[in-house]
mmCIF file of C-alpha atoms in Angstrom:
data_model
loop_
_atom_site.group_PDB
_atom_site.id
_atom_site.type_symbol
_atom_site.label_atom_id
_atom_site.label_comp_id
_atom_site.label_asym_id
_atom_site.label_seq_id
_atom_site.Cartn_x
_atom_site.Cartn_y
_atom_site.Cartn_z
ATOM 1 C CA MET A 26 -32.395 -24.770 -63.707
ATOM 2 C CA LYS A 27 -34.333 -27.889 -62.502
ATOM 3 C CA ASN A 28 -36.995 -29.007 -64.815
ATOM 4 C CA LYS A 29 -40.631 -28.843 -63.498
ATOM 5 C CA THR A 30 -43.128 -31.992 -63.209
ATOM 6 C CA ARG A 31 -46.897 -32.288 -63.812
ATOM 7 C CA LEU A 32 -48.145 -32.288 -60.485
ATOM 8 C CA ASP A 33 -50.083 -35.899 -61.029
ATOM 9 C CA LYS A 34 -46.988 -37.527 -62.123
ATOM 10 C CA LEU A 35 -44.788 -36.111 -58.816
ATOM 11 C CA ILE A 36 -47.576 -37.473 -56.649
ATOM 12 C CA VAL A 37 -47.108 -40.888 -57.978
ATOM 13 C CA ASP A 38 -43.232 -40.502 -58.270
ATOM 14 C CA LEU A 39 -43.178 -39.615 -54.518
ATOM 15 C CA GLY A 40 -45.348 -42.829 -53.550
ATOM 16 C CA ILE A 41 -48.118 -40.947 -52.043
ATOM 17 C CA VAL A 42 -50.652 -42.407 -54.435
ATOM 18 C CA LYS A 43 -50.258 -45.502 -56.468
ATOM 19 C CA SER A 44 -51.926 -44.172 -59.875
ATOM 20 C CA ARG A 45 -52.207 -40.865 -61.953
ATOM 21 C CA GLU A 46 -56.040 -41.492 -61.954
ATOM 22 C CA ARG A 47 -56.055 -41.355 -58.118
ATOM 23 C CA ALA A 48 -53.974 -38.504 -58.115
ATOM 24 C CA ARG A 49 -55.699 -36.546 -60.395
ATOM 25 C CA ALA A 50 -58.895 -37.265 -58.527
ATOM 26 C CA LEU A 51 -57.241 -36.003 -55.093
ATOM 27 C CA ILE A 52 -56.008 -32.885 -56.681
ATOM 28 C CA MET A 53 -59.241 -31.987 -58.559
ATOM 29 C CA GLU A 54 -60.966 -32.772 -54.482
ATOM 30 C CA GLY A 55 -58.893 -29.927 -53.872
ATOM 31 C CA LYS A 56 -56.990 -32.271 -51.416
ATOM 32 C CA VAL A 57 -53.011 -31.520 -52.647
ATOM 33 C CA TYR A 58 -51.532 -28.431 -51.634
ATOM 34 C CA VAL A 59 -48.155 -27.252 -52.590
ATOM 35 C CA ARG A 60 -46.051 -25.277 -50.559
ATOM 36 C CA GLY A 61 -49.238 -24.631 -48.181
ATOM 37 C CA GLN A 62 -51.597 -23.471 -51.269
ATOM 38 C CA ARG A 63 -54.052 -25.767 -52.338
ATOM 39 C CA VAL A 64 -53.570 -26.682 -55.963
ATOM 40 C CA ASP A 65 -56.566 -28.083 -58.327
ATOM 41 C CA LYS A 66 -55.065 -28.757 -61.495
ATOM 42 C CA ALA A 67 -53.375 -32.191 -62.241
ATOM 43 C CA GLY A 68 -51.516 -30.550 -65.149
ATOM 44 C CA SER A 69 -49.688 -27.873 -62.698
ATOM 45 C CA MET A 70 -46.052 -27.697 -63.246
ATOM 46 C CA VAL A 71 -44.042 -27.868 -59.979
ATOM 47 C CA LEU A 72 -40.177 -28.521 -59.250
ATOM 48 C CA PRO A 73 -39.590 -32.211 -57.779
ATOM 49 C CA ASP A 74 -38.554 -31.170 -54.493
ATOM 50 C CA GLU A 75 -41.712 -28.872 -53.467
ATOM 51 C CA GLU A 76 -43.363 -29.651 -50.639
ATOM 52 C CA ILE A 77 -46.470 -31.763 -51.343
ATOM 53 C CA LEU A 78 -48.965 -32.047 -48.763
ATOM 54 C CA LEU A 79 -52.310 -34.285 -49.078
ATOM 55 C CA LYS A 80 -55.101 -33.338 -46.710
ATOM 56 C CA GLY A 81 -57.617 -36.597 -45.997
ATOM 57 C CA GLU A 82 -56.513 -40.086 -45.444
ATOM 58 C CA ASP A 83 -55.622 -42.056 -48.875
ATOM 59 C CA ILE A 84 -52.143 -43.632 -48.029
ATOM 60 C CA PRO A 85 -51.374 -47.304 -48.175
ATOM 61 C CA TYR A 86 -50.410 -47.020 -44.584
ATOM 62 C CA VAL A 87 -52.037 -46.461 -40.992
ATOM 63 C CA SER A 88 -50.477 -43.128 -40.969
ATOM 64 C CA ARG A 89 -48.184 -40.770 -43.565
ATOM 65 C CA GLY A 90 -45.247 -41.658 -41.429
ATOM 66 C CA GLY A 91 -45.539 -44.727 -43.519
ATOM 67 C CA ILE A 92 -44.980 -42.626 -46.668
ATOM 68 C CA LYS A 93 -41.834 -40.782 -45.000
ATOM 69 C CA LEU A 94 -39.979 -44.127 -44.118
ATOM 70 C CA GLU A 95 -40.725 -45.464 -47.394
ATOM 71 C CA LYS A 96 -39.274 -43.218 -49.027
ATOM 72 C CA SER A 97 -36.362 -43.002 -47.008
ATOM 73 C CA LEU A 98 -35.814 -46.951 -47.392
ATOM 74 C CA GLU A 99 -36.084 -46.229 -51.337
ATOM 75 C CA GLU A 100 -33.392 -43.491 -51.213
ATOM 76 C CA PHE A 101 -30.911 -45.277 -49.032
ATOM 77 C CA GLN A 102 -31.566 -48.814 -50.494
ATOM 78 C CA ILE A 103 -32.273 -50.461 -47.490
ATOM 79 C CA LYS A 104 -33.731 -54.055 -47.773
ATOM 80 C CA VAL A 105 -35.849 -55.235 -44.621
ATOM 81 C CA GLU A 106 -36.949 -58.333 -45.501
ATOM 82 C CA GLY A 107 -36.655 -61.075 -42.606
ATOM 83 C CA LYS A 108 -35.119 -58.399 -40.510
ATOM 84 C CA VAL A 109 -36.002 -57.715 -36.585
ATOM 85 C CA ALA A 110 -36.958 -54.123 -36.125
ATOM 86 C CA MET A 111 -37.566 -51.427 -33.600
ATOM 87 C CA ASP A 112 -39.787 -48.679 -33.703
ATOM 88 C CA VAL A 113 -39.066 -45.825 -31.150
ATOM 89 C CA GLY A 114 -42.027 -43.212 -31.192
ATOM 90 C CA ALA A 115 -44.417 -45.787 -32.872
ATOM 91 C CA SER A 116 -47.594 -43.688 -32.335
ATOM 92 C CA THR A 117 -50.253 -44.917 -34.627
ATOM 93 C CA GLY A 118 -47.514 -47.329 -36.375
ATOM 94 C CA GLY A 119 -47.011 -45.731 -39.823
ATOM 95 C CA PHE A 120 -43.379 -46.976 -39.839
ATOM 96 C CA THR A 121 -44.076 -50.236 -38.146
ATOM 97 C CA ASP A 122 -46.718 -50.668 -41.074
ATOM 98 C CA CYS A 123 -44.521 -49.865 -43.665
ATOM 99 C CA LEU A 124 -41.887 -52.199 -42.400
ATOM 100 C CA LEU A 125 -44.169 -54.928 -42.077
ATOM 101 C CA LYS A 126 -45.567 -54.542 -45.805
ATOM 102 C CA LYS A 127 -41.965 -54.461 -46.685
ATOM 103 C CA GLY A 128 -41.568 -57.779 -45.578
ATOM 104 C CA THR A 129 -40.306 -57.197 -41.896
ATOM 105 C CA GLU A 130 -40.166 -60.479 -39.817
ATOM 106 C CA ARG A 131 -40.741 -58.659 -36.160
ATOM 107 C CA VAL A 132 -41.312 -55.164 -35.194
ATOM 108 C CA TYR A 133 -41.014 -54.128 -31.310
ATOM 109 C CA ALA A 134 -43.494 -50.953 -31.432
ATOM 110 C CA ILE A 135 -42.280 -48.672 -28.416
ATOM 111 C CA ASP A 136 -44.270 -45.700 -27.300
ATOM 112 C CA VAL A 137 -44.666 -43.817 -24.308
ATOM 113 C CA GLY A 138 -48.355 -43.093 -25.017
ATOM 114 C CA TYR A 139 -51.190 -45.830 -24.634
ATOM 115 C CA GLY A 140 -53.968 -46.934 -27.008
ATOM 116 C CA GLN A 141 -52.470 -45.338 -30.115
ATOM 117 C CA LEU A 142 -50.984 -48.234 -31.703
ATOM 118 C CA ASP A 143 -53.388 -49.043 -34.861
ATOM 119 C CA TRP A 144 -55.913 -51.657 -34.236
ATOM 120 C CA ASN A 145 -54.812 -54.092 -36.594
ATOM 121 C CA LEU A 146 -51.323 -53.753 -35.739
ATOM 122 C CA ARG A 147 -52.362 -54.236 -31.849
ATOM 123 C CA ASN A 148 -53.699 -57.446 -33.062
ATOM 124 C CA ASP A 149 -50.433 -58.516 -35.464
ATOM 125 C CA SER A 150 -48.424 -61.535 -34.406
ATOM 126 C CA ARG A 151 -45.724 -59.921 -36.180
ATOM 127 C CA VAL A 152 -45.840 -56.789 -33.623
ATOM 128 C CA ILE A 153 -44.732 -56.495 -30.167
ATOM 129 C CA ASN A 154 -46.422 -53.608 -28.479
ATOM 130 C CA LEU A 155 -44.274 -51.975 -26.018
ATOM 131 C CA GLU A 156 -46.905 -48.792 -25.024
ATOM 132 C CA GLU A 157 -46.185 -46.733 -22.084
ATOM 133 C CA LYS A 158 -42.276 -47.216 -22.206
ATOM 134 C CA ASN A 159 -39.970 -44.865 -22.624
ATOM 135 C CA ILE A 160 -36.935 -46.128 -24.589
ATOM 136 C CA ARG A 161 -34.396 -44.104 -22.293
ATOM 137 C CA TYR A 162 -35.211 -46.475 -19.749
ATOM 138 C CA LEU A 163 -36.540 -49.802 -21.447
ATOM 139 C CA GLU A 164 -35.156 -52.900 -19.729
ATOM 140 C CA LYS A 165 -33.269 -55.019 -21.775
ATOM 141 C CA GLU A 166 -35.414 -58.150 -21.288
ATOM 142 C CA LYS A 167 -38.499 -56.095 -22.643
ATOM 143 C CA ILE A 168 -36.683 -57.029 -26.008
ATOM 144 C CA PRO A 169 -35.089 -60.460 -25.814
ATOM 145 C CA GLU A 170 -33.268 -60.349 -29.183
ATOM 146 C CA LYS A 171 -30.871 -58.111 -30.744
ATOM 147 C CA ILE A 172 -32.309 -55.611 -33.471
ATOM 148 C CA ASP A 173 -31.205 -55.303 -37.211
ATOM 149 C CA LEU A 174 -32.645 -51.986 -37.756
ATOM 150 C CA ALA A 175 -34.032 -49.363 -35.557
ATOM 151 C CA VAL A 176 -36.402 -46.464 -37.053
ATOM 152 C CA ILE A 177 -37.099 -43.608 -34.787
ATOM 153 C CA ASP A 178 -39.653 -40.720 -34.991
ATOM 154 C CA VAL A 179 -39.926 -39.003 -31.773
ATOM 155 C CA SER A 180 -41.078 -35.451 -30.430
ATOM 156 C CA PHE A 181 -40.291 -32.942 -27.837
ATOM 157 C CA ILE A 182 -37.081 -34.677 -27.281
ATOM 158 C CA SER A 183 -33.293 -34.621 -28.764
ATOM 159 C CA LEU A 184 -32.237 -37.747 -30.817
ATOM 160 C CA THR A 185 -29.193 -37.253 -28.685
ATOM 161 C CA LYS A 186 -30.996 -38.588 -26.022
ATOM 162 C CA VAL A 187 -32.701 -41.422 -27.632
ATOM 163 C CA ILE A 188 -29.884 -42.976 -29.753
ATOM 164 C CA PRO A 189 -27.678 -44.005 -27.032
ATOM 165 C CA LYS A 190 -30.342 -46.286 -25.366
ATOM 166 C CA VAL A 191 -30.977 -47.813 -28.990
ATOM 167 C CA LEU A 192 -27.701 -48.893 -29.539
ATOM 168 C CA GLU A 193 -27.699 -51.205 -26.643
ATOM 169 C CA PHE A 194 -30.530 -53.032 -28.609
ATOM 170 C CA LEU A 195 -28.466 -53.078 -31.868
ATOM 171 C CA LYS A 196 -26.711 -55.620 -33.597
ATOM 172 C CA ARG A 197 -23.128 -54.776 -34.471
ATOM 173 C CA SER A 198 -24.108 -54.888 -38.175
ATOM 174 C CA GLY A 199 -26.981 -52.845 -36.985
ATOM 175 C CA VAL A 200 -28.470 -49.442 -38.459
ATOM 176 C CA ILE A 201 -30.634 -46.814 -37.765
ATOM 177 C CA ILE A 202 -33.168 -44.584 -39.528
ATOM 178 C CA ALA A 203 -33.943 -41.412 -37.233
ATOM 179 C CA LEU A 204 -36.174 -38.745 -38.657
ATOM 180 C CA ILE A 205 -34.578 -35.409 -37.346
ATOM 181 C CA LYS A 206 -36.983 -32.522 -36.406
ATOM 182 C CA PRO A 207 -34.991 -29.579 -36.117
ATOM 183 C CA GLN A 208 -37.928 -28.239 -33.704
ATOM 184 C CA PHE A 209 -36.741 -30.282 -31.196
ATOM 185 C CA GLU A 210 -32.837 -30.263 -31.581
ATOM 186 C CA VAL A 211 -32.284 -25.911 -31.675
ATOM 187 C CA GLY A 212 -31.599 -24.561 -28.612
ATOM 188 C CA LYS A 213 -34.507 -22.536 -26.444
ATOM 189 C CA GLY A 214 -35.505 -19.428 -28.047
ATOM 190 C CA GLU A 215 -34.318 -20.546 -31.526
ATOM 191 C CA VAL A 216 -37.795 -21.890 -32.452
ATOM 192 C CA GLY A 217 -40.178 -19.576 -34.567
ATOM 193 C CA LYS A 218 -43.223 -18.292 -34.476
ATOM 194 C CA GLY A 219 -45.977 -21.281 -34.645
ATOM 195 C CA GLY A 220 -43.262 -23.882 -33.429
ATOM 196 C CA ILE A 221 -41.549 -23.795 -36.970
ATOM 197 C CA VAL A 222 -38.140 -23.716 -37.842
ATOM 198 C CA LYS A 223 -37.823 -21.773 -41.021
ATOM 199 C CA SER A 224 -33.972 -20.778 -41.100
ATOM 200 C CA ARG A 225 -31.909 -22.622 -43.535
ATOM 201 C CA GLU A 226 -28.691 -21.948 -41.705
ATOM 202 C CA LYS A 227 -30.474 -23.567 -38.354
ATOM 203 C CA HIS A 228 -31.333 -26.420 -40.328
ATOM 204 C CA ARG A 229 -27.688 -26.651 -41.184
ATOM 205 C CA GLU A 230 -26.537 -26.315 -37.663
ATOM 206 C CA VAL A 231 -28.783 -29.190 -36.748
ATOM 207 C CA LEU A 232 -27.414 -31.616 -39.056
ATOM 208 C CA LEU A 233 -23.865 -30.728 -38.571
ATOM 209 C CA LYS A 234 -24.768 -31.406 -34.737
ATOM 210 C CA MET A 235 -26.104 -34.680 -35.523
ATOM 211 C CA VAL A 236 -23.067 -35.528 -37.437
ATOM 212 C CA GLU A 237 -20.814 -34.734 -34.752
ATOM 213 C CA PHE A 238 -22.937 -36.671 -32.320
ATOM 214 C CA ALA A 239 -23.324 -39.665 -34.733
ATOM 215 C CA ILE A 240 -19.403 -39.333 -34.834
ATOM 216 C CA ALA A 241 -18.786 -39.236 -31.225
ATOM 217 C CA ASN A 242 -20.977 -42.341 -30.655
ATOM 218 C CA ASN A 243 -18.769 -44.423 -33.301
ATOM 219 C CA LEU A 244 -21.472 -44.457 -35.532
ATOM 220 C CA PHE A 245 -20.941 -44.006 -39.513
ATOM 221 C CA VAL A 246 -23.413 -41.663 -41.287
ATOM 222 C CA LYS A 247 -24.463 -43.353 -44.631
ATOM 223 C CA GLY A 248 -27.046 -40.968 -45.790
ATOM 224 C CA ILE A 249 -28.923 -37.584 -45.417
ATOM 225 C CA ILE A 250 -32.228 -37.038 -47.370
ATOM 226 C CA LYS A 251 -35.120 -34.552 -46.586
ATOM 227 C CA SER A 252 -38.636 -35.946 -45.766
ATOM 228 C CA PRO A 253 -40.558 -35.900 -48.685
ATOM 229 C CA ILE A 254 -43.524 -34.700 -46.446
ATOM 230 C CA LEU A 255 -43.743 -31.829 -43.856
ATOM 231 C CA GLY A 256 -43.960 -32.422 -40.398
ATOM 232 C CA GLN A 257 -46.496 -31.320 -37.529
ATOM 233 C CA LYS A 258 -47.421 -27.457 -38.253
ATOM 234 C CA GLY A 259 -45.223 -27.335 -41.348
ATOM 235 C CA ASN A 260 -41.911 -27.973 -40.255
ATOM 236 C CA LYS A 261 -39.007 -29.562 -42.594
ATOM 237 C CA GLU A 262 -37.698 -32.866 -41.459
ATOM 238 C CA PHE A 263 -34.827 -34.952 -42.256
ATOM 239 C CA PHE A 264 -34.055 -38.604 -42.334
ATOM 240 C CA PHE A 265 -30.515 -40.028 -41.024
ATOM 241 C CA TYR A 266 -29.207 -43.287 -42.170
ATOM 242 C CA LEU A 267 -26.261 -44.465 -39.489
ATOM 243 C CA SER A 268 -24.765 -47.702 -39.240
ATOM 244 C CA LYS A 269 -22.579 -49.416 -36.638
ATOM 245 C CA SER A 270 -20.113 -51.052 -38.649
ATOM 246 C CA GLU A 271 -20.409 -50.326 -42.008
ATOM 247 C CA TYR A 272 -18.178 -47.089 -43.558
ATOM 248 C CA GLY A 273 -20.120 -44.226 -44.280
ATOM 249 C CA LEU A 274 -19.958 -41.183 -46.239
ATOM 250 C CA ASN A 275 -16.505 -39.098 -45.829
ATOM 251 C CA PRO A 276 -16.139 -35.753 -44.501
ATOM 252 C CA GLU A 277 -16.683 -33.949 -47.718
ATOM 253 C CA GLU A 278 -19.435 -35.981 -48.838
ATOM 254 C CA ILE A 279 -21.287 -35.444 -45.623
ATOM 255 C CA LEU A 280 -21.103 -31.473 -45.979
ATOM 256 C CA ASP A 281 -22.189 -31.973 -49.857
ATOM 257 C CA LYS A 282 -25.060 -33.935 -48.797
ATOM 258 C CA ILE A 283 -26.081 -31.524 -46.131
ATOM 259 C CA ASP A 284 -25.706 -28.871 -48.717
ATOM 260 C CA GLU A 285 -27.887 -30.767 -51.090
ATOM 261 C CA VAL A 286 -30.653 -31.250 -48.709
ATOM 262 C CA ILE A 287 -30.874 -27.899 -47.474
ATOM 263 C CA GLU A 288 -30.869 -26.445 -50.643
ATOM 264 C CA LYS A 289 -33.995 -28.365 -51.507
ATOM 265 C CA ASN A 290 -35.572 -26.258 -48.896
#
């Protein structure tokens, strides 16, 4: 039996806010939801793997994507200081903002959209804004150096269509942190009502498919976690940590890790 934790403490532990005082204030303001239900008592006891959603802007990054990436960097124990990164599907720049705050030297922010990147990031000398660019067709001269780290958060397309192109820009020692969105990885007709994939078995199939894809592309799977925050429409999401050169988890460890993250659903 898993031990429950006070909601205000859990919000701080997840990195959603910096202090218990701020957590309590947000809870009392009715801005904190647990598994889709508003909770207004700071002392409410919840399981540590519950889905926590904060309504309203009270995060240290330009978007909540920064919280997602921050958690993955911590869980995977990845240091980004002095690294050169690419943010594929940058949008407003949550991932980019997180990387910069963690010490990344330079970020190539790539997105098919226009005018989405946060104004401050757009004017940050450490950010190369490659908007209106589809990573699948990006010319190599747009990124005239090899990349240490690629972070990926894309929608309406499978990661299997994106990662092969990303590999062309990655150093031999480079790594990838990819956000897996099951609704864009399952087959047609397998997405449920409201665009949500609820089935644990479907989540498992997606993760296994991504493992097979990684291995087929000579990538090592170094880690798998569940995103601490639900995606659009309430979909559960997962992070994969992939490496071009460093050995990762063995097959048994990968299956155990998948079971672990699915069990947390």
